[in-house]
mmCIF file of C-alpha atoms and ligand atoms in Angstrom:
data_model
loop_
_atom_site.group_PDB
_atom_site.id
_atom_site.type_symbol
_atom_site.label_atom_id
_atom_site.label_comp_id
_atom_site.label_asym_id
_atom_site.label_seq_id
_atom_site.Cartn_x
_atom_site.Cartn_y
_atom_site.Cartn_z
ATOM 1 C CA UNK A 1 -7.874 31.448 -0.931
ATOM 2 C CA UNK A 2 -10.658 29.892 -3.444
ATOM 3 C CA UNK A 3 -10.770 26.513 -5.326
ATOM 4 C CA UNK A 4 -10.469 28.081 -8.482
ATOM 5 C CA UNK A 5 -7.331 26.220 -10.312
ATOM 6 C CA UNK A 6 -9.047 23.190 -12.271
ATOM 7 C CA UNK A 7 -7.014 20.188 -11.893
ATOM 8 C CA UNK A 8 -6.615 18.020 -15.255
ATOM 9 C CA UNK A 9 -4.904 15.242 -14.202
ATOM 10 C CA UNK A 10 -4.828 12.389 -11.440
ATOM 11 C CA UNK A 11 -1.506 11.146 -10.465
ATOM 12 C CA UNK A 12 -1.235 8.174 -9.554
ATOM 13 C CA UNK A 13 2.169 6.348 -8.028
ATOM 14 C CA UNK A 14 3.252 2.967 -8.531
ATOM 15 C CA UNK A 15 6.387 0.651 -8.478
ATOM 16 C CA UNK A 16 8.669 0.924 -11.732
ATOM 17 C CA UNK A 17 7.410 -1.657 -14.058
ATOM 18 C CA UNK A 18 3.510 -1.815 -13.144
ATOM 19 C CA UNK A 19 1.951 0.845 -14.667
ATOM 20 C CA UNK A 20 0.030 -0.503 -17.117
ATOM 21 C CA UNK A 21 -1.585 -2.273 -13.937
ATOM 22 C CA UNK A 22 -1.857 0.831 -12.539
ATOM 23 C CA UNK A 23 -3.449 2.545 -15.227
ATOM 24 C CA UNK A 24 -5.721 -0.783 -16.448
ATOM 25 C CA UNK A 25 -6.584 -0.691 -12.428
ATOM 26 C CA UNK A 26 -7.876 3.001 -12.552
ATOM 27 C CA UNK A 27 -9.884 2.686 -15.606
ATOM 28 C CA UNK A 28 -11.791 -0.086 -14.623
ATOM 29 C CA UNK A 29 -12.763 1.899 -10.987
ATOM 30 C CA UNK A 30 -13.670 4.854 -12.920
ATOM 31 C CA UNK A 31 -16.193 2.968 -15.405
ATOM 32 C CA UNK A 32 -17.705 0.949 -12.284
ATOM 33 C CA UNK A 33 -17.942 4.580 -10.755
ATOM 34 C CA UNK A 34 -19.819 6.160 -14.070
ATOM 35 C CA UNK A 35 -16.226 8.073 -15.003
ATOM 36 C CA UNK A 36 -14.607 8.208 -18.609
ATOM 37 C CA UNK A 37 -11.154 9.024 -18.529
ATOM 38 C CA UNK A 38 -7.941 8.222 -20.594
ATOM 39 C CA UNK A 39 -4.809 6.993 -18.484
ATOM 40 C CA UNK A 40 -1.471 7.880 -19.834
ATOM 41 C CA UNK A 41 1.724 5.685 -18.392
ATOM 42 C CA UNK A 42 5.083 5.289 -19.518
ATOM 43 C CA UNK A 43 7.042 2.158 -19.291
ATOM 44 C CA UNK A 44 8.571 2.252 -16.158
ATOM 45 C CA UNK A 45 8.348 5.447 -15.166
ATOM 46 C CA UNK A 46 6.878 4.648 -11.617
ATOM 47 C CA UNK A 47 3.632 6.785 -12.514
ATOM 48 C CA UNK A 48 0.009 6.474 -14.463
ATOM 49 C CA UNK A 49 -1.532 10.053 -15.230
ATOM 50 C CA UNK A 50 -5.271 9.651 -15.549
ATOM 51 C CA UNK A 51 -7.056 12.572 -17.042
ATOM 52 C CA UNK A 52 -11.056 12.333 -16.134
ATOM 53 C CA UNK A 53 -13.372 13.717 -19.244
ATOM 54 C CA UNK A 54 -15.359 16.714 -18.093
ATOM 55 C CA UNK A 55 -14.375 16.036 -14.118
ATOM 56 C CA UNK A 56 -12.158 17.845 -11.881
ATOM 57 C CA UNK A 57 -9.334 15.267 -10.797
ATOM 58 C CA UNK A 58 -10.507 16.112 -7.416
ATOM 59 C CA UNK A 59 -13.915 15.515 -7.302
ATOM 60 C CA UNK A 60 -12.884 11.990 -9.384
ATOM 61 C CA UNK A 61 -10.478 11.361 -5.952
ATOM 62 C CA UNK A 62 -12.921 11.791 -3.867
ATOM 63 C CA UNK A 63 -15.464 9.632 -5.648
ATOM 64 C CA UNK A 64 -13.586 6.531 -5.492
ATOM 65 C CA UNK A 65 -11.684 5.134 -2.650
ATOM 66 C CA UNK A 66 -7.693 5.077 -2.548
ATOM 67 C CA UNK A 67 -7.643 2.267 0.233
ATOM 68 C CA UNK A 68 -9.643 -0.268 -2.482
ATOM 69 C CA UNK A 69 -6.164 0.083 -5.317
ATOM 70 C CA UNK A 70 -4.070 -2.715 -5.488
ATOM 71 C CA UNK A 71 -1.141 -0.929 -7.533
ATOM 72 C CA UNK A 72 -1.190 2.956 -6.819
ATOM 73 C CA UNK A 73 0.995 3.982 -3.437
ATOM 74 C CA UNK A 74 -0.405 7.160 -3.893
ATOM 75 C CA UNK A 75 -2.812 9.814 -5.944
ATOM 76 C CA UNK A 76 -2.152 13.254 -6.559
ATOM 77 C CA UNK A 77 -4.970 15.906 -8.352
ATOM 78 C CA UNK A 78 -2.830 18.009 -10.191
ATOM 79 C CA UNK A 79 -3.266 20.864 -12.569
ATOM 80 C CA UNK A 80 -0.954 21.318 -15.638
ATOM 81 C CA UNK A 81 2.588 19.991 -15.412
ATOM 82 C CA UNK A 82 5.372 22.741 -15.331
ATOM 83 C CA UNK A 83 7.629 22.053 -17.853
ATOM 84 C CA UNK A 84 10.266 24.758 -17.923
ATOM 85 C CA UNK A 85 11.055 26.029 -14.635
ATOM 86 C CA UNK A 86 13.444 28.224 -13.952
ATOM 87 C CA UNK A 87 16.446 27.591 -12.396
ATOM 88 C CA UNK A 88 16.446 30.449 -10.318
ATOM 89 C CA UNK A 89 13.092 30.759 -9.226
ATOM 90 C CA UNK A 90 11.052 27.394 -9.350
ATOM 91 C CA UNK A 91 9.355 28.816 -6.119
ATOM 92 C CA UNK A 92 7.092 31.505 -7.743
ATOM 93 C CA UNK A 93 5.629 29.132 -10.566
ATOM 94 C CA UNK A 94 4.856 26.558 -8.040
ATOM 95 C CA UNK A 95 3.683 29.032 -5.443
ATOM 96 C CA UNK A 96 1.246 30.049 -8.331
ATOM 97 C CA UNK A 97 0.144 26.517 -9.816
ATOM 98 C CA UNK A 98 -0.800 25.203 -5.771
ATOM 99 C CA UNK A 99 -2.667 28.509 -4.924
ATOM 100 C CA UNK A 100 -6.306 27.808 -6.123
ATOM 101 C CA UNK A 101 -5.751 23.663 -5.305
ATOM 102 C CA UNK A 102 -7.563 23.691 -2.107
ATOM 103 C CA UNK A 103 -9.659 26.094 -0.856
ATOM 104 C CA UNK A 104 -8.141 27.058 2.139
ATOM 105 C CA UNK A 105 -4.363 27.038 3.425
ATOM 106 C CA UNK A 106 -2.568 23.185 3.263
ATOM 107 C CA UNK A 107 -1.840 21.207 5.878
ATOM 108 C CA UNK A 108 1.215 20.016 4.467
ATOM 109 C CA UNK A 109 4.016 19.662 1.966
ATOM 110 C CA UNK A 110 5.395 16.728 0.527
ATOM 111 C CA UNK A 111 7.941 17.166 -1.995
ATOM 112 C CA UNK A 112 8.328 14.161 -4.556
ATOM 113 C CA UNK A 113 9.576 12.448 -7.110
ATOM 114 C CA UNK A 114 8.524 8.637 -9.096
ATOM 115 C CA UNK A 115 9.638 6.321 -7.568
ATOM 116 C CA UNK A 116 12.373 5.414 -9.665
ATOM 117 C CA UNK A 117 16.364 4.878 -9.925
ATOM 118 C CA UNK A 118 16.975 7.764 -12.189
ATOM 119 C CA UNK A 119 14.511 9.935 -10.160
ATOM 120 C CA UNK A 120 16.809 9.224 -7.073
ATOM 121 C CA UNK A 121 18.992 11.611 -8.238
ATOM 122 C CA UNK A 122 16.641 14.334 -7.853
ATOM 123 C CA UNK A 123 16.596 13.676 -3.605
ATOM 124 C CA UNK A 124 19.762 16.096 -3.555
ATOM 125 C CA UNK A 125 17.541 18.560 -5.207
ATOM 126 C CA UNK A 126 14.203 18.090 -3.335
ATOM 127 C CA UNK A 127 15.579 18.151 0.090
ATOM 128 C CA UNK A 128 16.354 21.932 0.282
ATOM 129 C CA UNK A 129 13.786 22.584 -2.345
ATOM 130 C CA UNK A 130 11.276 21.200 0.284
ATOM 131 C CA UNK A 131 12.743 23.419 3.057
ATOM 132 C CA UNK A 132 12.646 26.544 0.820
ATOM 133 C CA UNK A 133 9.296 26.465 -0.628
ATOM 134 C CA UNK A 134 8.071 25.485 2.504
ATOM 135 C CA UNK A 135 8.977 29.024 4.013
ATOM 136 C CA UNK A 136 7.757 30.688 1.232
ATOM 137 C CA UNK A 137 4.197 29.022 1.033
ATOM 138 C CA UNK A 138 3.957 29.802 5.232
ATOM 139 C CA UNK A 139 4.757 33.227 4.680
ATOM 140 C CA UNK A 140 2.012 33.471 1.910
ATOM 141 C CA UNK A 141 -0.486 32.094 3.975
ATOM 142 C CA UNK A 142 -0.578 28.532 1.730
ATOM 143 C CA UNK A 143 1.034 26.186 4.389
ATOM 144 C CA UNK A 144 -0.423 25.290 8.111
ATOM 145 C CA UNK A 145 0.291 22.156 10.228
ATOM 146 C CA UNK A 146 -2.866 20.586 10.332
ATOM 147 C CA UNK A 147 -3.046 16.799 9.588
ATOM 148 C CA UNK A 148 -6.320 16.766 8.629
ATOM 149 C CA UNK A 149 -6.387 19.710 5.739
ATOM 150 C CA UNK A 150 -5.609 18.871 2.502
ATOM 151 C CA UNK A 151 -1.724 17.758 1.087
ATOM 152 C CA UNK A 152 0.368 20.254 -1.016
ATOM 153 C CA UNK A 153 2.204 17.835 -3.451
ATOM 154 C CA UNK A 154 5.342 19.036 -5.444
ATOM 155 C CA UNK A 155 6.144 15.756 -7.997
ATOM 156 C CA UNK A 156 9.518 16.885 -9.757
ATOM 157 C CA UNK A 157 10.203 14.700 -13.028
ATOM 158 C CA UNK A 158 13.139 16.824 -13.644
ATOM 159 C CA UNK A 159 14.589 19.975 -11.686
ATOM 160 C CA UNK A 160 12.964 21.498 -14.640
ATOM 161 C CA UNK A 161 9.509 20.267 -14.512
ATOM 162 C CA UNK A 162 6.906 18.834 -11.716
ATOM 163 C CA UNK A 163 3.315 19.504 -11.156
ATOM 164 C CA UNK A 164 1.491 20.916 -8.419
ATOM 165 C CA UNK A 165 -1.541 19.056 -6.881
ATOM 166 C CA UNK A 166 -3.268 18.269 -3.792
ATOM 167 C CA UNK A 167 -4.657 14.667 -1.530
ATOM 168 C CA UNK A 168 -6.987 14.379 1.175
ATOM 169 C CA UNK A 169 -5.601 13.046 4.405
ATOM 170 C CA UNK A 170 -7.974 9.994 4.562
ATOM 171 C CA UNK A 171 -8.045 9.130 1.135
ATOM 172 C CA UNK A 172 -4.489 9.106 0.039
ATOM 173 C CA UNK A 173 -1.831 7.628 1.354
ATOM 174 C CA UNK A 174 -0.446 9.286 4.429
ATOM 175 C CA UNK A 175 3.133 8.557 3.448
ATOM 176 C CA UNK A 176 5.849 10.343 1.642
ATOM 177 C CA UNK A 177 5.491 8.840 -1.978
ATOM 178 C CA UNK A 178 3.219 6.075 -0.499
ATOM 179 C CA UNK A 179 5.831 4.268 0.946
ATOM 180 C CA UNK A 180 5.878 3.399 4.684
ATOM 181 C CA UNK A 181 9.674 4.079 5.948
ATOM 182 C CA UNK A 182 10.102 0.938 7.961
ATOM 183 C CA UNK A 183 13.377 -0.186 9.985
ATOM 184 C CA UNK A 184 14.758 -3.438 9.503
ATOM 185 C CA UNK A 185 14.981 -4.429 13.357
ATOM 186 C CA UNK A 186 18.289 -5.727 14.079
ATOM 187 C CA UNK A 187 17.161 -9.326 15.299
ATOM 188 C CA UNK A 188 14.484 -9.942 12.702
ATOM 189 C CA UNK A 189 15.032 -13.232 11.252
ATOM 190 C CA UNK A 190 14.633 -12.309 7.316
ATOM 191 C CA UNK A 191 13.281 -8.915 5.783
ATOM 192 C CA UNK A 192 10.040 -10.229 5.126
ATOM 193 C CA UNK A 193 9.096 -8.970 8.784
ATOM 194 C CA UNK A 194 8.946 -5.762 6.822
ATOM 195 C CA UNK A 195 6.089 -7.111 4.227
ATOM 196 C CA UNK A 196 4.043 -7.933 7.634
ATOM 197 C CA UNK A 197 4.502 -4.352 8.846
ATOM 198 C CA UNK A 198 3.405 -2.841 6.268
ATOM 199 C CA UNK A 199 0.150 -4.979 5.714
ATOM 200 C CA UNK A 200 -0.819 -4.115 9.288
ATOM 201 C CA UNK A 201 0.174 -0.670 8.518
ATOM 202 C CA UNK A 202 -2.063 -0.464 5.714
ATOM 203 C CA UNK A 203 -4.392 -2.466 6.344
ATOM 204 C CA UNK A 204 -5.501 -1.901 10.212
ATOM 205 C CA UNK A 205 -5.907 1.470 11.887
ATOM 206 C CA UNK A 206 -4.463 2.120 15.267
ATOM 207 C CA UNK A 207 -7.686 0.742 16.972
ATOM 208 C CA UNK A 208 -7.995 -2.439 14.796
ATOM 209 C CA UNK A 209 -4.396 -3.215 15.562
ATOM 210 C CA UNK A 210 -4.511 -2.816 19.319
ATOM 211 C CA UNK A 211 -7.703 -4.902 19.304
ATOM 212 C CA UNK A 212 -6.662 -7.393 17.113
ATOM 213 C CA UNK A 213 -2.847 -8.216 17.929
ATOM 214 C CA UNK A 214 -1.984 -8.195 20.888
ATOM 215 C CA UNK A 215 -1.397 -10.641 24.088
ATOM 216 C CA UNK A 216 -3.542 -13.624 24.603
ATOM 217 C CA UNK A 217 -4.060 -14.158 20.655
ATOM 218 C CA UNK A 218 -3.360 -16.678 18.797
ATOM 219 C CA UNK A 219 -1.640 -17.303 15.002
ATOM 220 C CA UNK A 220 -0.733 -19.744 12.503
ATOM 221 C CA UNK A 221 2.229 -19.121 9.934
ATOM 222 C CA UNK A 222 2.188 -20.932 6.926
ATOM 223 C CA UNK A 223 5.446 -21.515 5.237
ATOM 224 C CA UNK A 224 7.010 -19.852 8.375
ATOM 225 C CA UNK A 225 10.614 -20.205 8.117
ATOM 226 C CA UNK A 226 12.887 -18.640 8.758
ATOM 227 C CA UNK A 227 10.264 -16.820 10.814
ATOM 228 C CA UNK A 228 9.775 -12.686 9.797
ATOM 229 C CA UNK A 229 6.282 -12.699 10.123
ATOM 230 C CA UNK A 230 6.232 -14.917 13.089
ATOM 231 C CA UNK A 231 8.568 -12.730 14.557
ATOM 232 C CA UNK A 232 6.338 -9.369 14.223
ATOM 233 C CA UNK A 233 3.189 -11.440 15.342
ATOM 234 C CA UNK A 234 5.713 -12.604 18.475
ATOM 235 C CA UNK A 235 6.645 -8.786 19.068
ATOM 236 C CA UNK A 236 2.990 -8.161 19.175
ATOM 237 C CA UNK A 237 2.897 -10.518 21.689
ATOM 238 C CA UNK A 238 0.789 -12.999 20.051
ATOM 239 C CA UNK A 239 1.372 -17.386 20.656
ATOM 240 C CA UNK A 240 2.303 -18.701 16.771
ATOM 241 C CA UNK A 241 2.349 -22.016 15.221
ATOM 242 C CA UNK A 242 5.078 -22.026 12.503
ATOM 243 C CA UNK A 243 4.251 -24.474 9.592
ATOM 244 C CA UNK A 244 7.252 -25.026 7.118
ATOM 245 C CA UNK A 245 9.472 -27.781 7.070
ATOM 246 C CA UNK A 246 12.614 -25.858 6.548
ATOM 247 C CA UNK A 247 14.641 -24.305 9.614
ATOM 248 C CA UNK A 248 13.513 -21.611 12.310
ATOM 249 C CA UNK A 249 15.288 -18.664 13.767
ATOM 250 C CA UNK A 250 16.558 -19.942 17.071
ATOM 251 C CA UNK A 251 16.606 -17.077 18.787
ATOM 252 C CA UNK A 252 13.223 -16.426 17.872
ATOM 253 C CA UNK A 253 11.933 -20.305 18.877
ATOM 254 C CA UNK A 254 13.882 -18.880 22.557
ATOM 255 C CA UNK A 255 10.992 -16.729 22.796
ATOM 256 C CA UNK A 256 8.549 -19.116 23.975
ATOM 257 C CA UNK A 257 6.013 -18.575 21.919
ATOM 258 C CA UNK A 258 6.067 -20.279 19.108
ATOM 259 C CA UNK A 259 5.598 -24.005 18.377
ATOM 260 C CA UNK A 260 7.095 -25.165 15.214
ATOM 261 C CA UNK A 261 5.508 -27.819 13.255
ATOM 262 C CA UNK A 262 7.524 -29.515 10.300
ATOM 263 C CA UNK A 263 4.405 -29.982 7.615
ATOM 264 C CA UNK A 264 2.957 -29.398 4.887
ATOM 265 C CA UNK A 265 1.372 -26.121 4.985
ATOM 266 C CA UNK A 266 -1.470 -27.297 2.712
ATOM 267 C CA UNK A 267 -2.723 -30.308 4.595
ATOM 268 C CA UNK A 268 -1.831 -29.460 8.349
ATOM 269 C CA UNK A 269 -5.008 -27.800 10.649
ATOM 270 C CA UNK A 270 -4.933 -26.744 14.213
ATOM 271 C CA UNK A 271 -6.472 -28.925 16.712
ATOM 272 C CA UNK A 272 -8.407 -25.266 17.964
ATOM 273 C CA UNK A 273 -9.099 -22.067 16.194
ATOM 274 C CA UNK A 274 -6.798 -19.310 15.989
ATOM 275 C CA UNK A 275 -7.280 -15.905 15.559
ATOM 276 C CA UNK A 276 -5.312 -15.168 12.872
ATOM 277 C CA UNK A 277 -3.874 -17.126 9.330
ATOM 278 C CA UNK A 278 -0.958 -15.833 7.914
ATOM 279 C CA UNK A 279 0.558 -17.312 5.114
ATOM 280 C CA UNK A 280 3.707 -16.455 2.870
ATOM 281 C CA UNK A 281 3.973 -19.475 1.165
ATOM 282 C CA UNK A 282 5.558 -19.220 -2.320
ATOM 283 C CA UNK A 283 2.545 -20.959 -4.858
ATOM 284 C CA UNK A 284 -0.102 -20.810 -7.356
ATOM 285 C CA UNK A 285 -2.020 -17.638 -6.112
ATOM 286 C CA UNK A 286 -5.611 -19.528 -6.538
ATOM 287 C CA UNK A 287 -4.066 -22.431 -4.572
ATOM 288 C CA UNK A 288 -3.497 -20.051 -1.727
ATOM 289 C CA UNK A 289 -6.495 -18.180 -1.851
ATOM 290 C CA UNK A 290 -8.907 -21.266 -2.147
ATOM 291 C CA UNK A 291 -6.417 -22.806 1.345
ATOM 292 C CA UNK A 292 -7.448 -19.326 2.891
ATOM 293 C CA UNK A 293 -10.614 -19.381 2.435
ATOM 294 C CA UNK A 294 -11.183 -23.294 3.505
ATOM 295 C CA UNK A 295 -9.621 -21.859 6.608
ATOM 296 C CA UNK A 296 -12.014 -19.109 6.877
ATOM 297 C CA UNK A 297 -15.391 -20.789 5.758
ATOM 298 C CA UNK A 298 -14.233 -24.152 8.145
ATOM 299 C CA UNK A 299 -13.680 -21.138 11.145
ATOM 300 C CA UNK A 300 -10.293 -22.725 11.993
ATOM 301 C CA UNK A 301 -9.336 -18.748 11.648
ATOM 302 C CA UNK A 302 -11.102 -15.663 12.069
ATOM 303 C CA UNK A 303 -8.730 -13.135 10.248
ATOM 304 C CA UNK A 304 -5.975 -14.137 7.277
ATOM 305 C CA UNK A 305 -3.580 -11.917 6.097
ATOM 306 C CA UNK A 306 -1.838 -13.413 2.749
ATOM 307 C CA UNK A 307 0.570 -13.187 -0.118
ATOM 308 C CA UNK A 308 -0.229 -13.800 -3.451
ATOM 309 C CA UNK A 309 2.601 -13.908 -5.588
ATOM 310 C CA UNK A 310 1.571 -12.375 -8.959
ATOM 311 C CA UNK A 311 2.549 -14.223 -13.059
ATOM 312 C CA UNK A 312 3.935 -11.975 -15.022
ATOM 313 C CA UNK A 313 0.762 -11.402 -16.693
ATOM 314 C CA UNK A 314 -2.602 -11.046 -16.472
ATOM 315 C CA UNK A 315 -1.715 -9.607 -12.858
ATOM 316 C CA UNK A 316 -5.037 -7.987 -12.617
ATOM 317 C CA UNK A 317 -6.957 -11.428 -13.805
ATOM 318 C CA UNK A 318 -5.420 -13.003 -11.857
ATOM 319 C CA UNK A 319 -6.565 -11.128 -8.645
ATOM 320 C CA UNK A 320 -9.878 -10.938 -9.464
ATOM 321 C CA UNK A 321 -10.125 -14.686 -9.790
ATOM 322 C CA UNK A 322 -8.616 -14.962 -6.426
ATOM 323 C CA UNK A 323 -10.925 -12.336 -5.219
ATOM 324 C CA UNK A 324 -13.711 -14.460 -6.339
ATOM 325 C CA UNK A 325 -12.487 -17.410 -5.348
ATOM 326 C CA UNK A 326 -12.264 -16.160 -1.354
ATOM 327 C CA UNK A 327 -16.244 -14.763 -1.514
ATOM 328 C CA UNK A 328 -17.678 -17.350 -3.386
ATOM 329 C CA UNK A 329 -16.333 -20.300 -0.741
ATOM 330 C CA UNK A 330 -17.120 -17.912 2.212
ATOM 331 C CA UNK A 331 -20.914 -17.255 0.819
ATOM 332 C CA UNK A 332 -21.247 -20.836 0.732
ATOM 333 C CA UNK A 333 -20.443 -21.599 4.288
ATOM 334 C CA UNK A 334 -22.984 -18.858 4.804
ATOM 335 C CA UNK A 335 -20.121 -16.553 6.348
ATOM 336 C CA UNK A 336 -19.943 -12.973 5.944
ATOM 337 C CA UNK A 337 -16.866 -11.135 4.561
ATOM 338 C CA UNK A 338 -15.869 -7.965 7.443
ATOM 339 C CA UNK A 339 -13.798 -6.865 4.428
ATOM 340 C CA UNK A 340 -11.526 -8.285 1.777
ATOM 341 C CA UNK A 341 -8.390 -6.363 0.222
ATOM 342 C CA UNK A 342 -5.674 -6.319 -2.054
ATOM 343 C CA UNK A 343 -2.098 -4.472 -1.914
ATOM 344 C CA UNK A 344 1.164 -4.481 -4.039
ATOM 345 C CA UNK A 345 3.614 -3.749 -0.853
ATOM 346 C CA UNK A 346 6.789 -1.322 -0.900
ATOM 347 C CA UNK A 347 8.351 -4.559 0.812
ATOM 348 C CA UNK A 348 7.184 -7.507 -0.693
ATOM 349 C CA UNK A 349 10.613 -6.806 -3.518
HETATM 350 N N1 LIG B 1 7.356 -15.513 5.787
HETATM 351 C C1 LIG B 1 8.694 -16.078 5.910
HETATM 352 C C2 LIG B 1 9.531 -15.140 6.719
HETATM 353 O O1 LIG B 1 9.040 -14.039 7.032
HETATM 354 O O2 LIG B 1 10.656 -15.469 7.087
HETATM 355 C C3 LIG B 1 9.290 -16.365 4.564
HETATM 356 C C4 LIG B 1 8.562 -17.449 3.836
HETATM 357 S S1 LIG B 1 9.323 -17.980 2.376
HETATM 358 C C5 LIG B 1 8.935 -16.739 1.273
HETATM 359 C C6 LIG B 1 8.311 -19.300 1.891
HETATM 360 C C7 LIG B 1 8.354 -20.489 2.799
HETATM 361 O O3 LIG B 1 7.263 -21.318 2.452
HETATM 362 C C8 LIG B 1 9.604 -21.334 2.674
HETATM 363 O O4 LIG B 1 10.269 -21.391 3.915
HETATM 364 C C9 LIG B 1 9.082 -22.708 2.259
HETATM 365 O O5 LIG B 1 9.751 -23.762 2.916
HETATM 366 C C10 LIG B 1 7.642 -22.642 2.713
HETATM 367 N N2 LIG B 1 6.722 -23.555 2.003
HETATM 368 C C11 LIG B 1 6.520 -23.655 0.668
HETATM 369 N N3 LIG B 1 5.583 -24.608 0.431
HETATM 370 C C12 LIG B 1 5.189 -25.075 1.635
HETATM 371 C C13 LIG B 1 4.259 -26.044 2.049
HETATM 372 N N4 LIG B 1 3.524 -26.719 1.171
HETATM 373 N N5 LIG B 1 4.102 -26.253 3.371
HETATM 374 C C14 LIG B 1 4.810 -25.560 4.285
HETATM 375 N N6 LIG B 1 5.722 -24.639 3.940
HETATM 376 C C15 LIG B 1 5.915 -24.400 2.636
#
């Protein structure tokens, strides 16, 4: 098999509702990487297709880096969308389009759709779809089980139309549709432990997370209650501080180790540093990021993981600000930034 299909168009995916962050996101990254493109997104269609000028979509991938976008869950390089397939054989069309994406067999197949309520509808389609195609592209000698070749992406609009296209394992998102499939654990005290689970997902490989939460470590929640994220750092077996002045989980205070501490989250320090800062407290997103990094530049923490609860405009603005906030205060105190990232979670709803 060659690389010889040219693909037009980068898809990326997004929650319903934020593409034009999406798309204003992936502009500015391709200017600050030398790239002219246009992005196309409609309103709340869950996806922002970005065509590069005179560059494959998959050489534009792989000069930028998925892990630094805030509002795409995942990218897809696809060729031309398929717009009237036909009903009884969507296979051959498709088989056609992907052959020529990669140049040698995929490691995978990931049939999907936007992530969107009318798109849902489609899961009774893509399901056996998946399981069908799937046989067909093995027994052509497209599709292998090797994690570390190239994805095979099918993204259905319609039952009538989808595009083929292709991510790298390492610079994509490793999920189906770029959304982690977490389980609510039965005695988690809200669903927020979910937001927490996916920001160590994403944010920390295996290694990181082993090394950095685990037994003998210490944390401090701000705006705690009524304890999901000091639940997952307890389950990581981690000693936490809860700051709120609302109630905590009881069965979760039974644990042992956590100290609660009715005050306000923006005054109160800890006597000795921790190792981590979490903080879910519901404010101004500047007035969080400046408390985060007073606690980073003062060393009262070493690591901070934080939400920033977005306006309803000027989302991208916004960020920035707060990202300039964090590295200006930190360069002051002459401290050095391991790294510093942003990410619109599936679970943060
Ligand atoms: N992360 C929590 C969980 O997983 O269960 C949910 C936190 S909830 C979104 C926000 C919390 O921040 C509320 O419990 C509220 O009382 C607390 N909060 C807001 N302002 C605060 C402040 N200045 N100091 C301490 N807590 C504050």
């Amino acid at each position: 098999m060659t690389d010889t299909t040219s693909a037009t168009t980068l898809l990326l995916c997004c929650r319903a509702g934020f593409e034009g962050e999406c798309a204003a996101e992936i502009q500015t990254r391709a200017a600050e990487a030398g790239f002219a493109g246009f992005a196309k997104a409609k309103p709340d269609s869950g996806y922002v297709a970005f065509q590069p000028y005179g560059t494959d979509a998959r050489a534009f991938a792989a000069a930028l880096d998925f892990s630094a976008l805030i509002f795409a869950r995942q990218w897809i390089a696809c060729g031309e969308l398929l717009r009237e397939l036909p009903v009884d054989d969507r296979v051959t069309p498709l088989l056609e389009a992907a052959r020529g994406l990669a140049d040698g067999p995929f490691g995978a197949l990931r049939v999907e759709t936007p992530d969107t309520n009318e798109a849902k509808a489609l899961s009774a389609f893509c399901r056996p779809f998946e399981k069908a195609f799937a046989a067909a592209a093995r027994k052509a000698g497209l599709l292998l089980d090797d994690a570390r070749a190239p994805r095979l992406h099918l993204f259905f609009l319609s039952s009538a139309a989808g595009w083929a296209g292709v991510s790298q394992p390492g610079n994509s998102s490793d999920w189906p549709m770029g959304i982690p499939r977490l389980k609510m654990p039965h005695d988690a005290p809200s669903r927020s432990v979910l937001k927490l689970a996916e920001a160590f997902e994403f944010f920390m490989d295996r290694e990181e997370q082993a090394e950095w939460l685990r037994e003998g470590l210490t944390a401090v929640d701000l705006g705690a209650c009524p304890g999901g994220w000091t639940w997952q750092l307890v389950q990581h077996g981690l000693q936490v501080t809860a700051i709120d002045n609302g109630a905590m989980d009881s069965r979760l205070m039974a644990t042992g180790q956590v100290e609660h501490v009715q005050a306000d989250g923006f005054v109160w320090r800890p006597s000795r540093p921790v190792h981590w800062l979490v903080c879910d407290m519901v404010e101004q997103p500047a007035r969080v990021a400046a408390l985060v990094a007073d606690w980073l530049a003062d060393g009262d923490a070493q690591r901070a993981m934080f939400n920033l609860k977005l306006p309803m405009k000027k989302r991208l603005d916004e960020l920035e600000y707060c990202q300039h906030l964090i590295e200006s205060r930190l360069q002051e105190a002459g401290k050095k930034i391991r790294r510093l990232a942003f990410r619109q979670l599936y679970h943060d709803r």
